[in-house]
CSV table of N, CA and C in Angstrom, one decimal:
chain,number,residue,atom,x,y,z
A,1,HIS,N,70.1,123.4,105.2
A,1,HIS,CA,70.3,122.9,106.4
A,1,HIS,C,69.2,122.5,107.6
A,2,GLU,N,69.1,121.4,108.0
A,2,GLU,CA,67.7,121.3,108.8
A,2,GLU,C,67.6,122.0,109.9
A,3,ASP,N,68.8,122.8,110.4
A,3,ASP,CA,68.7,123.5,111.6
A,3,ASP,C,68.6,125.0,111.1
A,4,MET,N,68.4,125.2,109.9
A,4,MET,CA,68.2,126.7,109.1
A,4,MET,C,69.1,127.6,109.0
A,5,GLU,N,70.6,126.8,109.3
A,5,GLU,CA,71.7,127.6,109.2
A,5,GLU,C,72.0,127.5,107.3
A,6,LEU,N,73.0,128.5,106.9
A,6,LEU,CA,73.7,128.2,105.7
A,6,LEU,C,74.7,127.3,105.6
A,7,THR,N,74.7,126.6,104.7
A,7,THR,CA,75.6,125.5,104.5
A,7,THR,C,75.9,125.3,103.1
A,8,ASN,N,76.9,124.4,102.8
A,8,ASN,CA,77.7,124.3,101.5
A,8,ASN,C,76.8,124.1,100.3
A,9,PHE,N,76.9,124.7,99.1
A,9,PHE,CA,76.4,124.4,98.0
A,9,PHE,C,77.3,123.9,96.9
A,10,THR,N,76.8,123.0,95.8
A,10,THR,CA,77.7,123.1,94.9
A,10,THR,C,76.9,123.7,93.4
A,11,TYR,N,77.8,124.5,92.9
A,11,TYR,CA,77.2,124.9,91.5
A,11,TYR,C,78.0,124.8,90.5
A,12,ASP,N,77.7,124.3,89.4
A,12,ASP,CA,78.7,124.1,88.3
A,12,ASP,C,79.8,123.6,88.9
A,13,GLY,N,79.7,122.6,89.6
A,13,GLY,CA,81.1,121.7,90.2
A,13,GLY,C,81.8,122.5,91.3
A,14,THR,N,81.4,123.7,91.5
A,14,THR,CA,82.3,124.6,92.4
A,14,THR,C,81.6,124.5,93.9
A,15,ASP,N,82.3,124.3,94.7
A,15,ASP,CA,81.6,124.3,96.3
A,15,ASP,C,81.8,125.6,96.6
A,16,TRP,N,81.0,126.2,97.3
A,16,TRP,CA,80.6,127.7,97.8
A,16,TRP,C,79.6,127.5,99.0
A,17,THR,N,80.1,128.2,99.9
A,17,THR,CA,79.0,129.0,100.9
A,17,THR,C,78.4,130.0,100.9
A,18,PRO,N,77.1,130.5,100.4
A,18,PRO,CA,76.6,131.5,100.5
A,18,PRO,C,76.5,132.7,101.7
A,19,GLU,N,77.3,133.8,101.4
A,19,GLU,CA,77.2,134.7,102.6
A,19,GLU,C,75.6,135.6,102.7
A,20,THR,N,74.9,135.3,101.9
A,20,THR,CA,73.8,135.9,101.6
A,20,THR,C,72.6,134.8,101.1
A,21,PRO,N,71.2,134.9,101.4
A,21,PRO,CA,70.5,134.1,100.8
A,21,PRO,C,70.6,134.1,99.3
A,22,VAL,N,70.2,132.9,98.9
A,22,VAL,CA,70.6,132.3,97.3
A,22,VAL,C,69.1,132.9,96.6
A,23,TYR,N,69.4,133.7,95.5
A,23,TYR,CA,68.3,134.3,94.7
A,23,TYR,C,68.1,133.5,93.4
A,24,TRP,N,66.9,133.5,92.8
A,24,TRP,CA,66.8,133.0,91.6
A,24,TRP,C,67.7,133.4,90.4
A,25,GLU,N,68.1,134.8,90.8
A,25,GLU,CA,69.0,135.4,89.8
A,25,GLU,C,70.8,134.8,89.6
A,26,ASN,N,70.9,134.2,90.9
A,26,ASN,CA,72.1,133.4,90.9
A,26,ASN,C,72.2,132.1,90.2
A,27,LEU,N,71.1,131.6,89.8
A,27,LEU,CA,70.8,130.0,89.1
A,27,LEU,C,70.7,130.3,88.1
A,28,GLY,N,71.1,129.0,87.5
A,28,GLY,CA,71.1,128.8,85.7
A,28,GLY,C,71.5,129.7,85.1
A,29,ASP,N,71.7,129.8,83.8
A,29,ASP,CA,72.1,130.8,82.8
A,29,ASP,C,71.4,132.4,83.0
A,30,GLY,N,70.3,132.4,83.6
A,30,GLY,CA,69.4,133.7,83.9
A,30,GLY,C,68.5,133.9,82.6
A,31,LYS,N,68.4,133.2,81.8
A,31,LYS,CA,67.4,133.5,80.5
A,31,LYS,C,66.4,132.5,80.3
A,32,SER,N,66.7,131.2,80.8
A,32,SER,CA,65.7,130.2,80.6
A,32,SER,C,64.7,130.3,81.8
A,33,GLU,N,63.2,129.7,81.4
A,33,GLU,CA,62.4,129.9,82.5
A,33,GLU,C,62.3,128.9,83.6
A,34,ASP,N,62.7,127.5,82.8
A,34,ASP,CA,62.8,126.3,83.4
A,34,ASP,C,63.9,126.0,84.1
A,35,ILE,N,64.1,125.8,85.3
A,35,ILE,CA,65.0,125.3,86.0
A,35,ILE,C,65.2,124.1,86.8
A,36,THR,N,66.1,123.3,86.7
A,36,THR,CA,66.1,122.3,87.5
A,36,THR,C,67.2,122.0,88.8
A,37,LEU,N,66.6,121.9,89.6
A,37,LEU,CA,67.3,122.3,91.1
A,37,LEU,C,67.6,120.6,91.5
A,38,ARG,N,68.6,120.3,92.1
A,38,ARG,CA,68.8,119.2,92.8
A,38,ARG,C,69.6,119.2,94.1
A,39,ALA,N,69.3,118.6,95.2
A,39,ALA,CA,69.8,119.0,96.6
A,39,ALA,C,70.2,117.3,97.0
A,40,MET,N,71.3,117.6,97.9
A,40,MET,CA,71.6,116.1,98.7
A,40,MET,C,71.6,116.8,100.1
A,41,TYR,N,71.6,115.8,100.9
A,41,TYR,CA,71.4,116.1,102.3
A,41,TYR,C,72.1,114.5,102.9
A,42,GLN,N,73.3,114.8,103.8
A,42,GLN,CA,73.9,113.3,104.6
A,42,GLN,C,73.4,113.8,105.6
A,43,ARG,N,72.7,112.9,106.3
A,43,ARG,CA,72.4,112.6,107.7
A,43,ARG,C,73.4,112.0,108.6
A,44,ALA,N,73.9,110.8,108.0
A,44,ALA,CA,74.9,110.2,108.9
A,44,ALA,C,75.5,109.3,108.1
A,45,ASP,N,77.0,109.4,108.4
A,45,ASP,CA,78.1,108.7,107.8
A,45,ASP,C,77.7,107.3,107.8
A,46,ALA,N,78.3,106.4,106.8
A,46,ALA,CA,78.2,105.2,106.5
A,46,ALA,C,78.6,104.4,107.9
A,47,LEU,N,78.3,103.3,108.5
A,47,LEU,CA,78.5,102.3,109.8
A,47,LEU,C,79.7,102.0,109.5
A,48,ASN,N,80.2,101.6,108.0
A,48,ASN,CA,81.5,101.2,107.9
A,48,ASN,C,81.8,101.4,106.5
A,49,LYS,N,82.9,101.0,106.1
A,49,LYS,CA,83.6,101.2,104.8
A,49,LYS,C,82.7,100.6,103.5
A,50,GLU,N,82.1,99.6,103.6
A,50,GLU,CA,81.2,98.9,102.8
A,50,GLU,C,80.1,99.3,102.7
A,51,GLN,N,79.3,100.2,103.7
A,51,GLN,CA,78.1,100.8,103.6
A,51,GLN,C,78.0,102.0,103.2
A,52,MET,N,76.7,102.5,102.3
A,52,MET,CA,76.4,104.0,102.2
A,52,MET,C,76.0,104.4,103.4
A,53,PRO,N,76.4,106.0,103.1
A,53,PRO,CA,76.0,106.6,104.1
A,53,PRO,C,74.5,107.0,104.2
A,54,GLU,N,74.0,107.6,104.9
A,54,GLU,CA,72.6,108.1,105.1
A,54,GLU,C,72.5,109.3,104.3
A,55,VAL,N,72.0,109.2,102.8
A,55,VAL,CA,72.1,110.1,102.1
A,55,VAL,C,70.7,110.4,101.4
A,56,PHE,N,70.2,111.5,101.7
A,56,PHE,CA,68.7,111.9,101.0
A,56,PHE,C,69.1,113.0,99.7
A,57,LEU,N,68.4,112.5,98.5
A,57,LEU,CA,68.4,113.6,97.3
A,57,LEU,C,67.1,113.8,97.0
A,58,THR,N,67.0,114.9,96.2
A,58,THR,CA,65.6,115.5,95.7
A,58,THR,C,66.0,116.2,94.3
A,59,GLU,N,65.1,116.2,93.4
A,59,GLU,CA,65.3,116.8,92.2
A,59,GLU,C,63.9,117.6,91.8
A,60,ILE,N,63.7,118.6,91.6
A,60,ILE,CA,62.6,119.4,90.9
A,60,ILE,C,63.0,120.3,89.9
A,61,THR,N,62.3,120.2,88.9
A,61,THR,CA,62.0,121.1,87.8
A,61,THR,C,60.9,122.0,88.0
A,62,THR,N,61.2,123.2,87.9
A,62,THR,CA,60.3,124.3,88.1
A,62,THR,C,60.5,125.6,87.1
A,63,LYS,N,59.5,126.7,87.3
A,63,LYS,CA,59.6,127.7,86.4
A,63,LYS,C,60.5,128.9,87.3
A,64,ARG,N,61.2,129.5,86.8
A,64,ARG,CA,61.8,130.5,87.4
A,64,ARG,C,60.9,131.5,88.3
A,65,TYR,N,61.5,132.0,89.5
A,65,TYR,CA,60.7,132.6,90.4
A,65,TYR,C,59.6,132.1,91.0
A,66,GLU,N,59.2,130.6,90.7
A,66,GLU,CA,58.3,130.2,91.1
A,66,GLU,C,58.8,129.5,92.7
A,67,PRO,N,57.7,129.4,93.8
A,67,PRO,CA,58.3,128.8,95.2
A,67,PRO,C,58.4,127.3,94.7
A,68,ILE,N,59.4,126.7,95.7
A,68,ILE,CA,59.8,125.2,95.5
A,68,ILE,C,59.7,124.8,97.0
A,69,GLU,N,59.5,123.5,96.8
A,69,GLU,CA,59.3,122.7,98.0
A,69,GLU,C,60.2,121.4,97.6
A,70,LEU,N,61.3,121.4,98.1
A,70,LEU,CA,62.3,120.1,98.1
A,70,LEU,C,61.7,118.9,99.2
A,71,ARG,N,61.7,118.0,98.1
A,71,ARG,CA,61.0,116.4,99.0
A,71,ARG,C,62.0,115.5,98.9
A,72,PHE,N,62.7,115.4,99.9
A,72,PHE,CA,63.8,114.5,99.6
A,72,PHE,C,63.6,112.9,100.0
A,73,ASN,N,64.5,112.1,99.3
A,73,ASN,CA,63.9,110.6,99.5
A,73,ASN,C,65.3,109.8,99.6
A,74,LEU,N,65.7,108.9,100.4
A,74,LEU,CA,66.5,108.1,100.9
A,74,LEU,C,67.2,107.7,99.9
A,75,ALA,N,68.2,107.7,99.6
A,75,ALA,CA,69.0,106.9,98.4
A,75,ALA,C,69.2,105.4,98.5
A,76,PRO,N,69.7,105.2,99.8
A,76,PRO,CA,70.1,103.6,99.8
A,76,PRO,C,68.9,102.9,100.2
A,77,ALA,N,68.8,101.5,100.2
A,77,ALA,CA,67.9,100.7,100.8
A,77,ALA,C,68.5,100.5,102.3
A,78,LYS,N,67.5,100.0,103.3
A,78,LYS,CA,68.0,99.4,104.6
A,78,LYS,C,67.7,97.9,104.6
A,79,VAL,N,68.8,97.2,105.2
A,79,VAL,CA,68.5,95.6,105.1
A,79,VAL,C,68.7,95.4,106.6
A,80,VAL,N,67.8,95.0,107.5
A,80,VAL,CA,68.0,94.5,108.8
A,80,VAL,C,67.9,93.1,108.9
A,81,VAL,N,68.7,92.4,109.9
A,81,VAL,CA,68.7,91.0,110.1
A,81,VAL,C,68.5,90.9,111.7
A,82,GLU,N,67.2,90.3,111.7
A,82,GLU,CA,67.0,90.0,113.2
A,82,GLU,C,67.2,88.6,113.3
A,83,LEU,N,68.1,88.3,114.2
A,83,LEU,CA,68.1,86.8,114.8
A,83,LEU,C,67.3,86.5,116.2
A,84,THR,N,66.6,85.3,116.0
A,84,THR,CA,65.8,84.4,117.0
A,84,THR,C,66.6,83.0,117.4
A,85,SER,N,66.0,82.4,118.2
A,85,SER,CA,66.3,81.4,118.6
A,85,SER,C,65.1,80.5,119.2
A,86,ASP,N,64.2,80.0,118.5
A,86,ASP,CA,62.8,79.6,119.2
A,86,ASP,C,62.7,78.4,118.9
A,87,SER,N,62.5,77.4,119.7
A,87,SER,CA,62.3,75.7,119.5
A,87,SER,C,61.7,75.4,120.9
A,88,GLU,N,60.8,74.3,120.5
A,88,GLU,CA,60.2,73.6,122.0
A,88,GLU,C,61.2,73.0,122.5
A,89,ASP,N,62.3,72.5,121.9
A,89,ASP,CA,63.3,71.8,122.3
A,89,ASP,C,64.4,72.9,123.0
A,90,TYR,N,64.7,73.3,124.2
A,90,TYR,CA,65.4,74.2,124.9
A,90,TYR,C,66.9,74.0,124.3
A,91,ASN,N,67.2,72.5,124.4
A,91,ASN,CA,68.8,72.2,123.9
A,91,ASN,C,69.2,72.5,122.5
A,92,GLU,N,68.0,73.1,121.8
A,92,GLU,CA,68.3,73.6,120.4
A,92,GLU,C,68.4,75.0,120.1
A,93,THR,N,68.3,75.5,121.1
A,93,THR,CA,68.2,77.1,121.1
A,93,THR,C,69.4,77.7,121.7
A,94,PHE,N,69.9,79.0,121.0
A,94,PHE,CA,70.7,79.8,121.6
A,94,PHE,C,70.3,81.0,122.4
A,95,THR,N,71.2,81.2,123.6
A,95,THR,CA,70.9,82.5,124.5
A,95,THR,C,70.6,83.7,123.7
A,96,PRO,N,70.1,84.7,124.1
A,96,PRO,CA,70.2,86.1,123.6
A,96,PRO,C,71.6,86.6,123.6
A,97,GLU,N,72.3,86.0,124.7
A,97,GLU,CA,73.8,86.7,124.8
A,97,GLU,C,74.5,85.9,123.6
A,98,GLU,N,74.1,84.7,123.5
A,98,GLU,CA,75.1,84.0,122.4
A,98,GLU,C,74.4,84.7,121.2
A,99,LEU,N,73.3,84.8,120.5
A,99,LEU,CA,73.1,85.4,119.6
A,99,LEU,C,73.8,87.0,119.3
A,100,LYS,N,73.9,87.9,120.8
A,100,LYS,CA,74.6,89.1,120.2
A,100,LYS,C,76.2,88.8,119.7
A,101,ASP,N,76.6,87.7,119.9
A,101,ASP,CA,78.0,87.5,119.5
A,101,ASP,C,78.2,87.2,118.0
A,102,ALA,N,77.0,86.6,117.7
A,102,ALA,CA,77.0,86.4,116.0
A,102,ALA,C,77.5,87.5,114.9
A,103,THR,N,78.1,87.4,114.1
A,103,THR,CA,78.7,88.3,113.1
A,103,THR,C,77.9,87.7,111.7
A,104,MET,N,77.5,89.1,110.9
A,104,MET,CA,76.6,88.8,109.9
A,104,MET,C,77.1,90.0,108.7
A,105,LEU,N,76.7,89.1,107.8
A,105,LEU,CA,77.3,89.9,106.5
A,105,LEU,C,76.3,89.5,105.2
A,106,LEU,N,76.1,90.5,104.2
A,106,LEU,CA,75.5,90.4,103.2
A,106,LEU,C,76.5,90.1,101.9
A,107,PRO,N,76.8,88.9,101.5
A,107,PRO,CA,77.7,88.2,100.8
A,107,PRO,C,77.5,89.0,99.2
A,108,SER,N,78.5,89.5,98.7
A,108,SER,CA,78.5,89.7,97.1
A,108,SER,C,77.0,90.6,96.8
A,109,TYR,N,77.1,91.7,97.4
A,109,TYR,CA,76.3,92.9,97.2
A,109,TYR,C,76.9,93.7,96.4
A,110,ILE,N,76.0,94.7,95.7
A,110,ILE,CA,76.5,95.6,94.8
A,110,ILE,C,77.3,96.6,96.0
A,111,SER,N,78.5,97.4,96.0
A,111,SER,CA,78.7,98.2,97.1
A,111,SER,C,79.4,99.6,96.4
A,112,ALA,N,79.2,99.6,95.0
A,112,ALA,CA,79.8,100.8,94.5
A,112,ALA,C,78.9,101.8,94.0
A,113,TYR,N,78.7,102.8,94.0
A,113,TYR,CA,77.9,104.1,93.6
A,113,TYR,C,78.4,105.2,93.3
A,114,GLU,N,77.9,106.5,92.9
A,114,GLU,CA,78.3,107.6,92.6
A,114,GLU,C,77.3,108.5,92.6
A,115,ILE,N,77.5,109.7,93.2
A,115,ILE,CA,76.4,110.5,93.6
A,115,ILE,C,77.4,111.9,92.7
A,116,LYS,N,76.8,112.5,91.5
A,116,LYS,CA,77.7,113.3,90.6
A,116,LYS,C,76.5,114.2,90.3
A,117,ASN,N,76.7,115.6,90.9
A,117,ASN,CA,76.0,116.7,90.6
A,117,ASN,C,74.4,116.7,90.9
A,118,GLY,N,74.2,115.7,92.1
A,118,GLY,CA,73.1,115.1,92.7
A,118,GLY,C,72.4,114.1,92.0
A,119,ILE,N,73.1,113.3,91.2
A,119,ILE,CA,72.3,112.4,90.6
A,119,ILE,C,73.3,111.3,91.1
A,120,PHE,N,72.2,110.2,91.5
A,120,PHE,CA,72.5,108.8,92.1
A,120,PHE,C,72.9,107.8,91.0
A,121,ALA,N,74.0,107.0,91.2
A,121,ALA,CA,74.1,105.8,90.0
A,121,ALA,C,74.8,104.7,90.7
A,122,GLY,N,74.2,103.9,90.8
A,122,GLY,CA,74.6,102.4,91.3
A,122,GLY,C,75.7,101.8,90.3
A,123,GLY,N,76.8,101.5,90.9
A,123,GLY,CA,77.9,100.9,89.9
A,123,GLY,C,77.4,99.3,89.8
A,124,THR,N,78.4,98.8,89.6
A,124,THR,CA,78.4,97.0,89.0
A,124,THR,C,79.3,96.1,90.1
A,125,THR,N,80.1,97.0,91.1
A,125,THR,CA,81.5,96.4,91.7
A,125,THR,C,80.7,95.6,93.0
A,126,THR,N,80.9,94.3,93.0
A,126,THR,CA,80.3,93.6,94.3
A,126,THR,C,81.3,93.3,95.4
A,127,GLY,N,80.7,93.0,96.5
A,127,GLY,CA,81.7,92.9,97.9
A,127,GLY,C,80.5,92.4,99.0
A,128,ASN,N,81.2,92.1,99.9
A,128,ASN,CA,80.6,91.5,101.0
A,128,ASN,C,80.6,92.9,102.1
A,129,ILE,N,79.5,93.1,102.6
A,129,ILE,CA,78.7,94.1,103.4
A,129,ILE,C,78.5,93.6,104.9
A,130,ASN,N,79.4,94.3,105.8
A,130,ASN,CA,79.5,93.6,107.2
A,130,ASN,C,78.1,94.4,107.9
A,131,LEU,N,77.5,93.9,108.2
A,131,LEU,CA,76.0,94.4,108.9
A,131,LEU,C,77.1,95.0,110.6
A,132,VAL,N,76.4,96.3,111.0
A,132,VAL,CA,76.5,96.7,112.1
A,132,VAL,C,75.4,97.1,113.0
A,133,GLY,N,75.3,96.1,114.3
A,133,GLY,CA,74.0,96.2,115.0
A,133,GLY,C,72.9,95.6,114.2
A,134,GLY,N,73.2,95.0,113.2
A,134,GLY,CA,72.1,93.9,112.7
A,134,GLY,C,71.5,94.7,111.2
A,135,GLN,N,72.2,95.9,111.0
A,135,GLN,CA,71.9,96.5,109.9
A,135,GLN,C,72.8,96.9,108.8
A,136,ALA,N,72.4,97.3,107.5
A,136,ALA,CA,73.1,98.0,106.7
A,136,ALA,C,72.3,98.8,106.0
A,137,LEU,N,72.9,100.0,105.3
A,137,LEU,CA,72.4,100.8,104.2
A,137,LEU,C,73.4,100.2,102.7
A,138,ILE,N,72.5,100.1,101.9
A,138,ILE,CA,73.0,99.1,100.8
A,138,ILE,C,72.5,100.1,99.4
A,139,VAL,N,73.2,100.2,98.4
A,139,VAL,CA,73.1,100.4,96.9
A,139,VAL,C,71.7,99.7,96.8
A,140,PRO,N,70.6,100.4,96.3
A,140,PRO,CA,69.7,99.9,95.7
A,140,PRO,C,69.9,98.8,94.6
A,141,GLN,N,69.1,97.5,94.7
A,141,GLN,CA,69.8,96.5,93.6
A,141,GLN,C,68.7,95.2,93.8
A,142,LYS,N,69.1,94.5,92.8
A,142,LYS,CA,68.3,93.2,92.6
A,142,LYS,C,69.2,91.9,93.3
A,143,LYS,N,68.6,91.0,93.9
A,143,LYS,CA,69.7,90.0,94.5
A,143,LYS,C,69.1,88.6,94.8
A,144,SER,N,69.5,87.5,94.4
A,144,SER,CA,69.2,86.2,94.6
A,144,SER,C,70.3,85.3,94.9
A,145,GLY,N,69.9,84.1,95.4
A,145,GLY,CA,71.0,83.4,95.8
A,145,GLY,C,71.1,83.7,97.5
A,146,THR,N,72.5,83.7,97.9
A,146,THR,CA,72.6,83.9,99.4
A,146,THR,C,72.3,85.3,99.5
A,147,LEU,N,71.6,85.6,100.7
A,147,LEU,CA,71.1,87.0,101.0
A,147,LEU,C,71.7,87.3,102.4
A,148,ALA,N,72.2,86.6,103.0
A,148,ALA,CA,72.7,86.8,104.4
A,148,ALA,C,73.6,85.9,104.7
A,149,THR,N,74.7,85.7,105.5
A,149,THR,CA,75.3,84.9,106.4
A,149,THR,C,75.6,85.0,107.6
A,150,ILE,N,75.3,84.1,108.6
A,150,ILE,CA,75.5,84.6,110.1
A,150,ILE,C,76.8,83.4,110.5
A,151,THR,N,77.7,83.9,111.3
A,151,THR,CA,78.7,82.9,111.8
A,151,THR,C,78.3,83.4,113.4
A,152,LEU,N,78.1,82.1,114.0
A,152,LEU,CA,78.1,81.8,115.4
A,152,LEU,C,78.6,80.6,116.0
A,153,ASN,N,79.4,80.8,117.0
A,153,ASN,CA,80.0,79.6,117.6
A,153,ASN,C,80.9,78.5,116.6
A,154,GLY,N,81.3,79.4,115.6
A,154,GLY,CA,82.0,78.8,114.8
A,154,GLY,C,81.4,78.2,113.5
A,155,ASN,N,80.0,78.3,113.8
A,155,ASN,CA,78.8,77.9,112.5
A,155,ASN,C,78.9,78.6,111.7
A,156,LYS,N,78.5,78.3,110.3
A,156,LYS,CA,78.2,79.2,109.3
A,156,LYS,C,76.8,78.9,108.8
A,157,TYR,N,75.7,80.1,108.7
A,157,TYR,CA,74.3,79.9,108.6
A,157,TYR,C,74.1,80.9,107.3
A,158,THR,N,73.5,80.3,106.2
A,158,THR,CA,73.1,81.1,105.0
A,158,THR,C,71.8,81.0,104.7
A,159,VAL,N,71.2,82.1,104.3
A,159,VAL,CA,69.7,82.8,104.2
A,159,VAL,C,70.0,82.9,102.5
A,160,THR,N,69.4,81.9,101.7
A,160,THR,CA,69.0,81.9,100.3
A,160,THR,C,67.8,82.0,100.0
A,161,GLN,N,67.6,82.5,98.8
A,161,GLN,CA,66.2,82.8,98.0
A,161,GLN,C,66.6,82.7,96.2
A,162,GLU,N,66.0,81.8,95.9
A,162,GLU,CA,65.9,81.7,94.6
A,162,GLU,C,65.3,82.9,93.8
A,163,GLU,N,64.3,83.3,94.0
A,163,GLU,CA,63.7,84.5,93.5
A,163,GLU,C,64.3,85.6,93.5
A,164,GLU,N,64.5,86.3,92.5
A,164,GLU,CA,65.1,87.6,92.8
A,164,GLU,C,64.5,88.6,93.6
A,165,GLN,N,65.2,89.0,94.7
A,165,GLN,CA,64.8,90.1,95.6
A,165,GLN,C,65.1,91.6,95.2
A,166,GLU,N,64.1,92.3,95.3
A,166,GLU,CA,64.7,93.8,94.8
A,166,GLU,C,64.9,94.6,96.0
A,167,PHE,N,65.8,95.4,96.5
A,167,PHE,CA,65.8,96.2,97.2
A,167,PHE,C,65.9,97.8,96.7
A,168,LEU,N,64.7,98.2,97.0
A,168,LEU,CA,64.4,99.4,96.7
A,168,LEU,C,65.1,100.7,97.5
A,169,ALA,N,65.1,101.8,96.8
A,169,ALA,CA,65.9,102.8,97.7
A,169,ALA,C,64.7,103.5,98.5
A,170,GLY,N,65.1,103.7,99.9
A,170,GLY,CA,64.1,104.4,100.9
A,170,GLY,C,63.4,103.2,101.7
A,171,ARG,N,63.6,102.0,101.2
A,171,ARG,CA,62.7,101.1,102.2
A,171,ARG,C,63.7,100.5,102.7
A,172,VAL,N,63.0,99.5,104.0
A,172,VAL,CA,63.5,98.7,104.9
A,172,VAL,C,63.1,97.3,104.6
A,173,TYR,N,64.1,96.3,104.5
A,173,TYR,CA,63.7,95.1,104.4
A,173,TYR,C,64.3,94.4,105.5
A,174,THR,N,63.3,93.4,106.2
A,174,THR,CA,64.0,92.7,107.6
A,174,THR,C,63.9,91.5,107.1
A,175,ILE,N,65.2,90.8,107.3
A,175,ILE,CA,65.3,89.5,107.3
A,175,ILE,C,65.2,88.8,109.1
A,176,THR,N,64.2,88.0,109.0
A,176,THR,CA,64.1,87.1,110.4
A,176,THR,C,64.9,85.7,110.3
A,177,VAL,N,65.9,85.4,111.3
A,177,VAL,CA,66.5,84.2,111.0
A,177,VAL,C,66.3,83.6,112.3
A,178,ASN,N,65.6,82.5,112.3
A,178,ASN,CA,65.3,81.7,113.5
A,178,ASN,C,66.9,80.5,113.6
A,179,LEU,N,67.7,80.8,114.5
A,179,LEU,CA,69.0,80.2,114.5
A,179,LEU,C,68.7,78.9,115.4
A,180,LEU,N,68.7,77.5,115.2
A,180,LEU,CA,68.8,76.4,116.4
A,180,LEU,C,70.4,75.6,116.2
């Protein structure tokens, strides 16, 4: 745990909380020199039911009794949609207050995933992902067509891209939309 407290572990599918430090002798079959360790840390819950939580994963294969360093990587990709309204004609623009009332979603994105024994696997089930505060944590994936939809004052705006966009784990992708 980041605060150096003992925390829950999973070993052979069984959850346990150690009462003493974890020793190499407790891990693996006790005979093999090589051992693979996986760890998961969830820093924050999902912003809503369609999104992923802020999950970090790591995996290392090392020799028994060697020191280890766990380097965690963010499992989801992050998408941020920023709204602006900039035009030389003032009558074409929305005010900042109006932009705050916009609802935004990522349509038909892969939303299913599984983390089993520290291994992440993206699913194939798709659905709409509502953005919270203009952002979403999503399953890493490739997407083309409609990347985002914005609804404002009863009007629907779409952001499309014909080329396939790859959303990689641990990266932040910003979509800036100028609404007029």
